[in-house]
Short mmCIF file of C-alpha atoms (C1' of nucleotides) in Angstrom, two decimals:
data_model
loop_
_atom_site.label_atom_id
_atom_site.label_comp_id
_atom_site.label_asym_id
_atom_site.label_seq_id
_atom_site.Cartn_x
_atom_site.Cartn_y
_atom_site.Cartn_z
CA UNK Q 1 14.60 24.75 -5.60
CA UNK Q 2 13.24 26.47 -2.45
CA UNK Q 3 14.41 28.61 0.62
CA UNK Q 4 12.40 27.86 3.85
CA UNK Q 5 12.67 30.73 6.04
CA UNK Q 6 10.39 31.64 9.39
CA UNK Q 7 9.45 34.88 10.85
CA UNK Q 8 8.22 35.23 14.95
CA UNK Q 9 5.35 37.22 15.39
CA UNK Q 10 5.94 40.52 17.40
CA UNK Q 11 2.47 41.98 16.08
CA UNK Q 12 -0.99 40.24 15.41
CA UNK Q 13 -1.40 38.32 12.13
CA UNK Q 14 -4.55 35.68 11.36
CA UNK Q 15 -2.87 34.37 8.19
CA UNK Q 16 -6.15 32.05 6.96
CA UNK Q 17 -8.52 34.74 7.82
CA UNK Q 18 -6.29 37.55 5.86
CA UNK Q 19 -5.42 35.61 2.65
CA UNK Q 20 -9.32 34.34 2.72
CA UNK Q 21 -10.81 37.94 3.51
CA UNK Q 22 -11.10 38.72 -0.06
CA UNK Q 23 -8.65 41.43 -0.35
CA UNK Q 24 -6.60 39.21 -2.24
CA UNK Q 25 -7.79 35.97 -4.53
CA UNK Q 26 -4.33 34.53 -5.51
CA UNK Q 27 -4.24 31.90 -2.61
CA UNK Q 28 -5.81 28.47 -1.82
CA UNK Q 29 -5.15 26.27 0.57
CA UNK Q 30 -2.82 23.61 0.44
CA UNK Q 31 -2.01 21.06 3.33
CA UNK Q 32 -2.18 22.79 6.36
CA UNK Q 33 -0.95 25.91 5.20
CA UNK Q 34 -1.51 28.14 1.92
CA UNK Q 35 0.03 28.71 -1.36
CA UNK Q 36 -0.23 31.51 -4.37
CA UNK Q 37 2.02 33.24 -7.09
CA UNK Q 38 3.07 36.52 -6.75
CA UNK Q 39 5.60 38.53 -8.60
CA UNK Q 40 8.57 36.23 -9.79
CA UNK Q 41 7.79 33.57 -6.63
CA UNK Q 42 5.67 30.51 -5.83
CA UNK Q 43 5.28 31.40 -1.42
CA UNK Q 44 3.99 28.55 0.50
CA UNK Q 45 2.91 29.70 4.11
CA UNK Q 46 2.11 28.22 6.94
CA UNK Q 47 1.22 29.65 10.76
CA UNK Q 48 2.08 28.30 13.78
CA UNK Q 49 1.32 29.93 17.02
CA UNK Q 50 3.69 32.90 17.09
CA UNK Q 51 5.97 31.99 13.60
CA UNK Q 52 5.17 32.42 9.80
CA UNK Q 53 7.09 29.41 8.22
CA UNK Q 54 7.40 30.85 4.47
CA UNK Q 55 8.93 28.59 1.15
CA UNK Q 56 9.71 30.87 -1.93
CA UNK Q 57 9.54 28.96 -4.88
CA UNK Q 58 11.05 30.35 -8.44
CA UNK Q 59 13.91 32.41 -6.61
CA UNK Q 60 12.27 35.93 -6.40
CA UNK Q 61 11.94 37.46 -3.33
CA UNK Q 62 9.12 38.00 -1.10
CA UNK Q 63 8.81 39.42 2.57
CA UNK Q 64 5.95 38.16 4.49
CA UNK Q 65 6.43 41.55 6.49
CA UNK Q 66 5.84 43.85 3.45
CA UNK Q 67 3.13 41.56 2.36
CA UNK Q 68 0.95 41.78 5.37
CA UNK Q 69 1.91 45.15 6.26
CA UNK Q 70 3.46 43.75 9.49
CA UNK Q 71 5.67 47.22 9.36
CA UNK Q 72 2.61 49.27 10.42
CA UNK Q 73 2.65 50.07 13.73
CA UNK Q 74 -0.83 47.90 14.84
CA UNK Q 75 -1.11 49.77 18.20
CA UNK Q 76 -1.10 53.14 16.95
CA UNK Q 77 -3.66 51.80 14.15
CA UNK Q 78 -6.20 50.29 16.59
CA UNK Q 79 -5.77 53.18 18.69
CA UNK Q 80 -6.88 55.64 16.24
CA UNK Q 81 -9.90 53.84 14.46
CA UNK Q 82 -10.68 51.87 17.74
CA UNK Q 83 -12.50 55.53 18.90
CA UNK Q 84 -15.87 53.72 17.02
CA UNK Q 85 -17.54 50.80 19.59
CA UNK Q 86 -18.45 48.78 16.43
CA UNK Q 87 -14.84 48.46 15.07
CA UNK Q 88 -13.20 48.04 18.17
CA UNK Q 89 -15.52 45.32 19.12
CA UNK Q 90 -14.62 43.69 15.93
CA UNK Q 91 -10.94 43.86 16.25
CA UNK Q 92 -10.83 42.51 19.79
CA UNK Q 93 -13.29 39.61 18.85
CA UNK Q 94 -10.67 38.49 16.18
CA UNK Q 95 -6.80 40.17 16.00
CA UNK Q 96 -4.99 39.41 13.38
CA UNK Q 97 -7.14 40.43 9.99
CA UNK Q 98 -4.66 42.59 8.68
CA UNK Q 99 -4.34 44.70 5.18
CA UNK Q 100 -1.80 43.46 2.94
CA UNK Q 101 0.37 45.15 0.70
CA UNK Q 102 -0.21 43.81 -3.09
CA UNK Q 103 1.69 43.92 -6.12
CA UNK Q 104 -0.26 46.71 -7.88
CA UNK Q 105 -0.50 44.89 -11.14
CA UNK Q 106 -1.54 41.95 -9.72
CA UNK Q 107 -4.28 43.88 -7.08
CA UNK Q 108 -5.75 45.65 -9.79
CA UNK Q 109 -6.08 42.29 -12.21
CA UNK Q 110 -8.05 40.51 -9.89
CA UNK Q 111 -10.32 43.54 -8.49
CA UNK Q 112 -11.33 43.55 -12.27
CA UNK Q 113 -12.02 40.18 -11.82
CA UNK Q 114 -13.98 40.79 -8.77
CA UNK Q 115 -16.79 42.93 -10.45
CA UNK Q 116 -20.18 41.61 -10.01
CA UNK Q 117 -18.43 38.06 -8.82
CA UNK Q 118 -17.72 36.04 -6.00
CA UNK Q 119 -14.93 35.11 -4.20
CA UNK Q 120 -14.52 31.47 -5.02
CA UNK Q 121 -15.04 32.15 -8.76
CA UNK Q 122 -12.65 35.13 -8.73
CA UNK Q 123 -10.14 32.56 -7.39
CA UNK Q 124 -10.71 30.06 -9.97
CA UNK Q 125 -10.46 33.08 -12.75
CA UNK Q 126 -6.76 33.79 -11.33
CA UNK Q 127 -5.89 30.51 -11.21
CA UNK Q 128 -7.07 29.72 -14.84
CA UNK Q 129 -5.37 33.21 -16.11
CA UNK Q 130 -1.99 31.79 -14.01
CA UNK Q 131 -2.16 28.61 -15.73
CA UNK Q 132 -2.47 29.90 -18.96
CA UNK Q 133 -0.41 32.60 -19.27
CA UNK Q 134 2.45 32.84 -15.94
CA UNK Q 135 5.44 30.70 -16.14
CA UNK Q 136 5.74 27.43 -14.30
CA UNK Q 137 7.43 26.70 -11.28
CA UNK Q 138 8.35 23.13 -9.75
CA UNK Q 139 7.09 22.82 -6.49
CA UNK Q 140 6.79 20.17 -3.69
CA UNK Q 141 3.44 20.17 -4.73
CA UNK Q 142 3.45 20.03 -8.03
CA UNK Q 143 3.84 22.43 -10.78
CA UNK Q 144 3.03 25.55 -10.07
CA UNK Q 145 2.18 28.68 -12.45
CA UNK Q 146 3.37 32.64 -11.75
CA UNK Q 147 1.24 35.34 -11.62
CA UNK Q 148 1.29 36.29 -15.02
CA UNK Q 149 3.06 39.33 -16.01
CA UNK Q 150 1.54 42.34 -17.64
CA UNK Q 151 3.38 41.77 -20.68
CA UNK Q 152 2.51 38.13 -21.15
CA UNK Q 153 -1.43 39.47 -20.54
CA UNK Q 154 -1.23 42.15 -23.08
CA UNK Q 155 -0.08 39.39 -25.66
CA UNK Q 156 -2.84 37.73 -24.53
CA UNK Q 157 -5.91 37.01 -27.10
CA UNK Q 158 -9.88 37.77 -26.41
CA UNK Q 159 -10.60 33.87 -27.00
CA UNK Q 160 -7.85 32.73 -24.86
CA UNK Q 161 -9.10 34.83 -21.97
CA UNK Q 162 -12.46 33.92 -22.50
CA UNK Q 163 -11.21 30.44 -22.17
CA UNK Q 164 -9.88 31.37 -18.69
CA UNK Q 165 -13.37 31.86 -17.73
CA UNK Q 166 -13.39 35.34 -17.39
CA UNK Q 167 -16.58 36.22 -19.07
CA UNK Q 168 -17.39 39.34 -20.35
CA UNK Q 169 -14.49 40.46 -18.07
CA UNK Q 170 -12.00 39.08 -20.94
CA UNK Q 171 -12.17 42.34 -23.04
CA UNK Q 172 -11.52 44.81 -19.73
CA UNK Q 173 -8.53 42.59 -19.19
CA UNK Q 174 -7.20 42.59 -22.29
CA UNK Q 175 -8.22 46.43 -22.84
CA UNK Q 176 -6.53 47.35 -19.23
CA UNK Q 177 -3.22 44.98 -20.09
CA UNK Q 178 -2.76 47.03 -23.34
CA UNK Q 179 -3.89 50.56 -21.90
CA UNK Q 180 -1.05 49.73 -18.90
CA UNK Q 181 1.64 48.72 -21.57
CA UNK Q 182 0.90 51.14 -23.96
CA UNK Q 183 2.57 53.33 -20.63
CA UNK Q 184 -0.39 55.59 -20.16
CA UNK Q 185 0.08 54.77 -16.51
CA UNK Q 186 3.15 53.50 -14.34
CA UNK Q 187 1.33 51.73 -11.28
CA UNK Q 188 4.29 51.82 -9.44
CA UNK Q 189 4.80 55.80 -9.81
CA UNK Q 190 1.22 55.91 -7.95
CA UNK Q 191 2.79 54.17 -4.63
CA UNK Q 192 4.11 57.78 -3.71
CA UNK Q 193 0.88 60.14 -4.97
CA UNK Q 194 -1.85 61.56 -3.02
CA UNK Q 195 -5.04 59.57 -2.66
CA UNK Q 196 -7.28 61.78 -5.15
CA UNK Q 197 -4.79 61.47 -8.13
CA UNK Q 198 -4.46 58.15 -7.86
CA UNK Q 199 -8.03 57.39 -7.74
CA UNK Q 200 -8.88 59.87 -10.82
CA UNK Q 201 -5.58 58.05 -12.36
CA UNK Q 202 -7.22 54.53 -11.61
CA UNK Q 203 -10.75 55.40 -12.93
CA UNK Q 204 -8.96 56.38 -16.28
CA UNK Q 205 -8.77 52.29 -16.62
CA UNK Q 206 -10.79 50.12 -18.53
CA UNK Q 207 -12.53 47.88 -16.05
CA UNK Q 208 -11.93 49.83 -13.08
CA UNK Q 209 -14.86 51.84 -11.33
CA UNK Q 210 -15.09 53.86 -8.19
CA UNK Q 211 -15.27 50.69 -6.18
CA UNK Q 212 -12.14 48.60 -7.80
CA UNK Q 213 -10.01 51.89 -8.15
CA UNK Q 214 -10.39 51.97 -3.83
CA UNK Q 215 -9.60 48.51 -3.64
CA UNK Q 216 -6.41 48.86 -5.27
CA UNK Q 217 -5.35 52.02 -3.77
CA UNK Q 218 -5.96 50.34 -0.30
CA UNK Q 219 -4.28 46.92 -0.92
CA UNK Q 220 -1.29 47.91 -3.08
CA UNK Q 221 -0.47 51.65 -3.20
CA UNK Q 222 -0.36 52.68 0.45
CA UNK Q 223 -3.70 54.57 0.44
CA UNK Q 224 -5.03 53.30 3.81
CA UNK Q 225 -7.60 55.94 4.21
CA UNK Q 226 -9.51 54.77 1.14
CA UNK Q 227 -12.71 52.94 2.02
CA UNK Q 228 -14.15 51.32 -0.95
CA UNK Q 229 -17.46 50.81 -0.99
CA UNK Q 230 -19.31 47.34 -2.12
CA UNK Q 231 -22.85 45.97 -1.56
CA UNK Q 232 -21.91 44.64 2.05
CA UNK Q 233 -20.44 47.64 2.87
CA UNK Q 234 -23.20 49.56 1.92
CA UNK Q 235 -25.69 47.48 4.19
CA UNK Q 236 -23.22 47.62 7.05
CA UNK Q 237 -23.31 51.73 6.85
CA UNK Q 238 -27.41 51.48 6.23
CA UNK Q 239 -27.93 49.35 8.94
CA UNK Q 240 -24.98 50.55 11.65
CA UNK Q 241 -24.06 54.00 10.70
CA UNK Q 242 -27.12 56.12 9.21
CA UNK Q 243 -26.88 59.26 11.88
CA UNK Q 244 -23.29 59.41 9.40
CA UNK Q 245 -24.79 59.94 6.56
CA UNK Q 246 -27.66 62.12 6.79
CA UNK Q 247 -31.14 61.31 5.23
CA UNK Q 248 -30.53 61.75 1.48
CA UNK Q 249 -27.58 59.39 1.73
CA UNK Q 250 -29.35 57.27 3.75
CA UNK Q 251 -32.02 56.50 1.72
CA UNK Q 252 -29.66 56.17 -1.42
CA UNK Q 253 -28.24 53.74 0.61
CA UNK Q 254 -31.01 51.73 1.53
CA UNK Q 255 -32.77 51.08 -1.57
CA UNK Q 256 -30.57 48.49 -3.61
CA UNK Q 257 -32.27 48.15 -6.31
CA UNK Q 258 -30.34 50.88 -7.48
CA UNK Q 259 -26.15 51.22 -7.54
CA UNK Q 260 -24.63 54.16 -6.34
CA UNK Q 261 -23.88 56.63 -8.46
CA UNK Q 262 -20.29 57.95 -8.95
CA UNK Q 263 -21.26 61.26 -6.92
CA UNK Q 264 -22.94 59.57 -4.53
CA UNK Q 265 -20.50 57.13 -4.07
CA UNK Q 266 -17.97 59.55 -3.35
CA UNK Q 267 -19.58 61.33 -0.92
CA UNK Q 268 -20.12 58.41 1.16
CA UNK Q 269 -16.52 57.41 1.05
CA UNK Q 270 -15.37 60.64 1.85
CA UNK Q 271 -17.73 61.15 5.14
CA UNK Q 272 -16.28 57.72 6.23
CA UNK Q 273 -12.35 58.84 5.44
CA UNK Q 274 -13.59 61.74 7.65
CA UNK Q 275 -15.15 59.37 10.72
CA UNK Q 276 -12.45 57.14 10.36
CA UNK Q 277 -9.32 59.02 9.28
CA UNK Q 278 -6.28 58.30 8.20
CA UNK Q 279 -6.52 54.15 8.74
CA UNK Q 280 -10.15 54.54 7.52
CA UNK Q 281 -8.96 51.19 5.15
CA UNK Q 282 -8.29 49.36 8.33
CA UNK Q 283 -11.82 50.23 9.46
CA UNK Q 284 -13.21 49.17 6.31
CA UNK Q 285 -11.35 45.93 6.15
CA UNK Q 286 -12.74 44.74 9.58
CA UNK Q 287 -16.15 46.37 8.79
CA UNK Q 288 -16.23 44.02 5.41
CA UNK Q 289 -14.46 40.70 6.74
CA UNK Q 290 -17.87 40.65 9.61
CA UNK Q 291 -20.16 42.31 7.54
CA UNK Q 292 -22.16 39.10 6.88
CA UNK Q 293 -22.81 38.64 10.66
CA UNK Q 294 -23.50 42.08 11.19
CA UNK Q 295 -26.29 42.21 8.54
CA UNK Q 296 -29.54 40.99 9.63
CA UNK Q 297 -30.74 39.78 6.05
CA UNK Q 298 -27.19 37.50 5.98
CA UNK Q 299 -28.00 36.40 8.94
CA UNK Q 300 -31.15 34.76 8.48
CA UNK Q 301 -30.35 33.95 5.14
CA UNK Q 302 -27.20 31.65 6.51
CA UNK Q 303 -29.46 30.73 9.69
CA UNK Q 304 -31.81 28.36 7.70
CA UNK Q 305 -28.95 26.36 5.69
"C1'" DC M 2 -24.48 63.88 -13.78
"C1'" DC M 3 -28.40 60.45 -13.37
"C1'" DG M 4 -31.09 56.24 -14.28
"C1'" DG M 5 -31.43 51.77 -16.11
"C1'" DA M 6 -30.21 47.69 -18.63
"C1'" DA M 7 -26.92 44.39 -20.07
"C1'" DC M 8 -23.27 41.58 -18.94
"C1'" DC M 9 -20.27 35.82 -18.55
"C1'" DT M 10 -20.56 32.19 -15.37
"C1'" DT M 11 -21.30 29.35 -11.40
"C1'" DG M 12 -23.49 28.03 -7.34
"C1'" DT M 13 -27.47 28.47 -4.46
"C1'" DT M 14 -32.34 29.21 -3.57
"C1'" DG M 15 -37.35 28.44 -3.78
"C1'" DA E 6 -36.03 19.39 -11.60
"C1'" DC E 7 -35.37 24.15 -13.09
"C1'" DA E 8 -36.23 29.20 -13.38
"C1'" DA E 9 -34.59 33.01 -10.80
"C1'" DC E 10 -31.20 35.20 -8.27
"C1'" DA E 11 -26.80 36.68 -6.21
"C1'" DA E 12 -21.96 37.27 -6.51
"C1'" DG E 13 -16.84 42.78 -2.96
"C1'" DG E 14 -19.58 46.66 -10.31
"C1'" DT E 15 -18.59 48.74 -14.75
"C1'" DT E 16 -19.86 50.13 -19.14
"C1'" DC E 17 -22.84 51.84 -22.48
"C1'" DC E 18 -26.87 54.39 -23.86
#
DNA sequence: CCGGAACCTTGTTG
DNA sequence: ACAACAAGGTTCC
């Protein structure tokens, strides 16, 4: 059983590019649209020139406006982080790569998942954790699993998680299933905190670093100023945006053989909240989603295959 | 607080 | 063919 519904576009929304951007890893595609599990639905979307077509599966609700943060005034966004040549370039190159608006549970399972990882393997790990542990829904495509809920996950064994694929990841799961159930922290309580509690509040978490703990509070608890910081990130701002960070910083940056270290990390994230302000996220997001092209080393690394 | 190594697994690279 | 490396980092020492 299924509602069909359809939305018309009044703002700019790439729906392949933003489910595939890997701010999210719960969708694949399917036909000529895309499906995943979130919260108590199966959603099967597909785009047509100006109209989401949505099918939710499994009777829950879902709002493709919520989801991809279609409620944010895009204007007023582009306007204000638009001010740097780089990002507005970006933005006008390719509209429609928005930030979405995540189930905090589900955001901050698969950013675990995400550490040291890559996309198409963080994908599989959902899917495998869905299948194993989220209830089934019948779909016109089959069966279907839910996202799993955090109870089912805290019930959850080490073996059967390793089974899932998850690696050495299996225990942080497990570990940040129970710490979450235990009620230490109510993820949903964060939504309406500042940005610096509910990063320190985040970082309590097993699993979740500096990096993760951004990634959350971007894509699921309305902290759009956070910029989170990852390896492509970190060339972009070597490579584009040194005179930013001064030379210490800079050379931090540069050499990867090392990782950032928590204080250094944070004061590159904070000099780019100040550059960018308060939609610093949105900055971010666009900065990431090109950041292979805009990288000389992935460039000629992609140029000889 | 900092530096460095270890970490599951899969796909790609040389 | 096959060792070495990278993949949206974090933890432990």
């Amino acid at each position: 059983m299924y509602r069909t519904d359809s939305l018309a576009l009044n703002t700019p929304l790439n729906l392949g590019v933003t489910l595939s951007s890997a701010q999210t890893f719960q969708w694949v595609r399917r036909g000529r649209g895309w499906i995943g599990a979130t919260g108590d639905s199966v959603v099967y979307l597909l785009q047509t020139q100006n109209t989401v077509l949505f099918r939710v599966y499994g009777g829950g609700e879902w709002d493709p406006v919520s989801y991809f943060r279609l409620d944010d005034d895009y204007p007023t966004i582009i306007r204000s982080i638009g001010f740097d040549p780089i990002v507005r370039r970006l933005i006008n190159s390719q509209p429609g790569l928005r930030v979405t608006r995540q189930d905090p549970w589900e955001c901050l399972l698969m950013f675990v998942l995400s550490t040291n990882n890559n996309y198409k393997r963080i994908v599989k790990m959902t899917l495998n954790v869905n299948r194993a542990f989220g209830k089934k829904v019948k779909t016109e495509f089959g069966v279907v699993h839910l996202f799993p809920t955090l109870e089912s996950l805290s019930a959850a064994s080490l073996q059967e998680l390793v089974g899932c694929g998850l690696g050495y990841r299996s225990k942080y799961v497990l570990e940040l299933a129970r710490a979450l159930r235990e009620g230490g922290v109510d993820l949903g309580r964060l939504r309406g905190k500042p940005y610096e509690e509910v990063r320190s509040t985040l970082l309590g978490l097993p699993g979740v670093g500096p990096k993760v703990a951004d990634c959350v509070s971007l894509f699921s608890l309305e902290k759009l100023e956070s910029f989170p910081i990852d390896t492509w990130i970190r060339r972009v701002l070597a490579e584009l945006y040194p005179h930013l960070l001064g030379e210490h910083l800079y050379r931090v940056l540069k050499d990867e053989s090392k990782s950032l270290g928590v204080s250094v990390y944070r004061a590159i994230s904070q000099k780019m909240r100040n550059y960018f302000g308060v939609y610093a996220g949105y900055a971010q997001n666009q900065l990431y989603y090109h950041s292979k092209k805009l990288i000389k080393k992935g460039f000629t690394r992609r140029s000889k295959s």
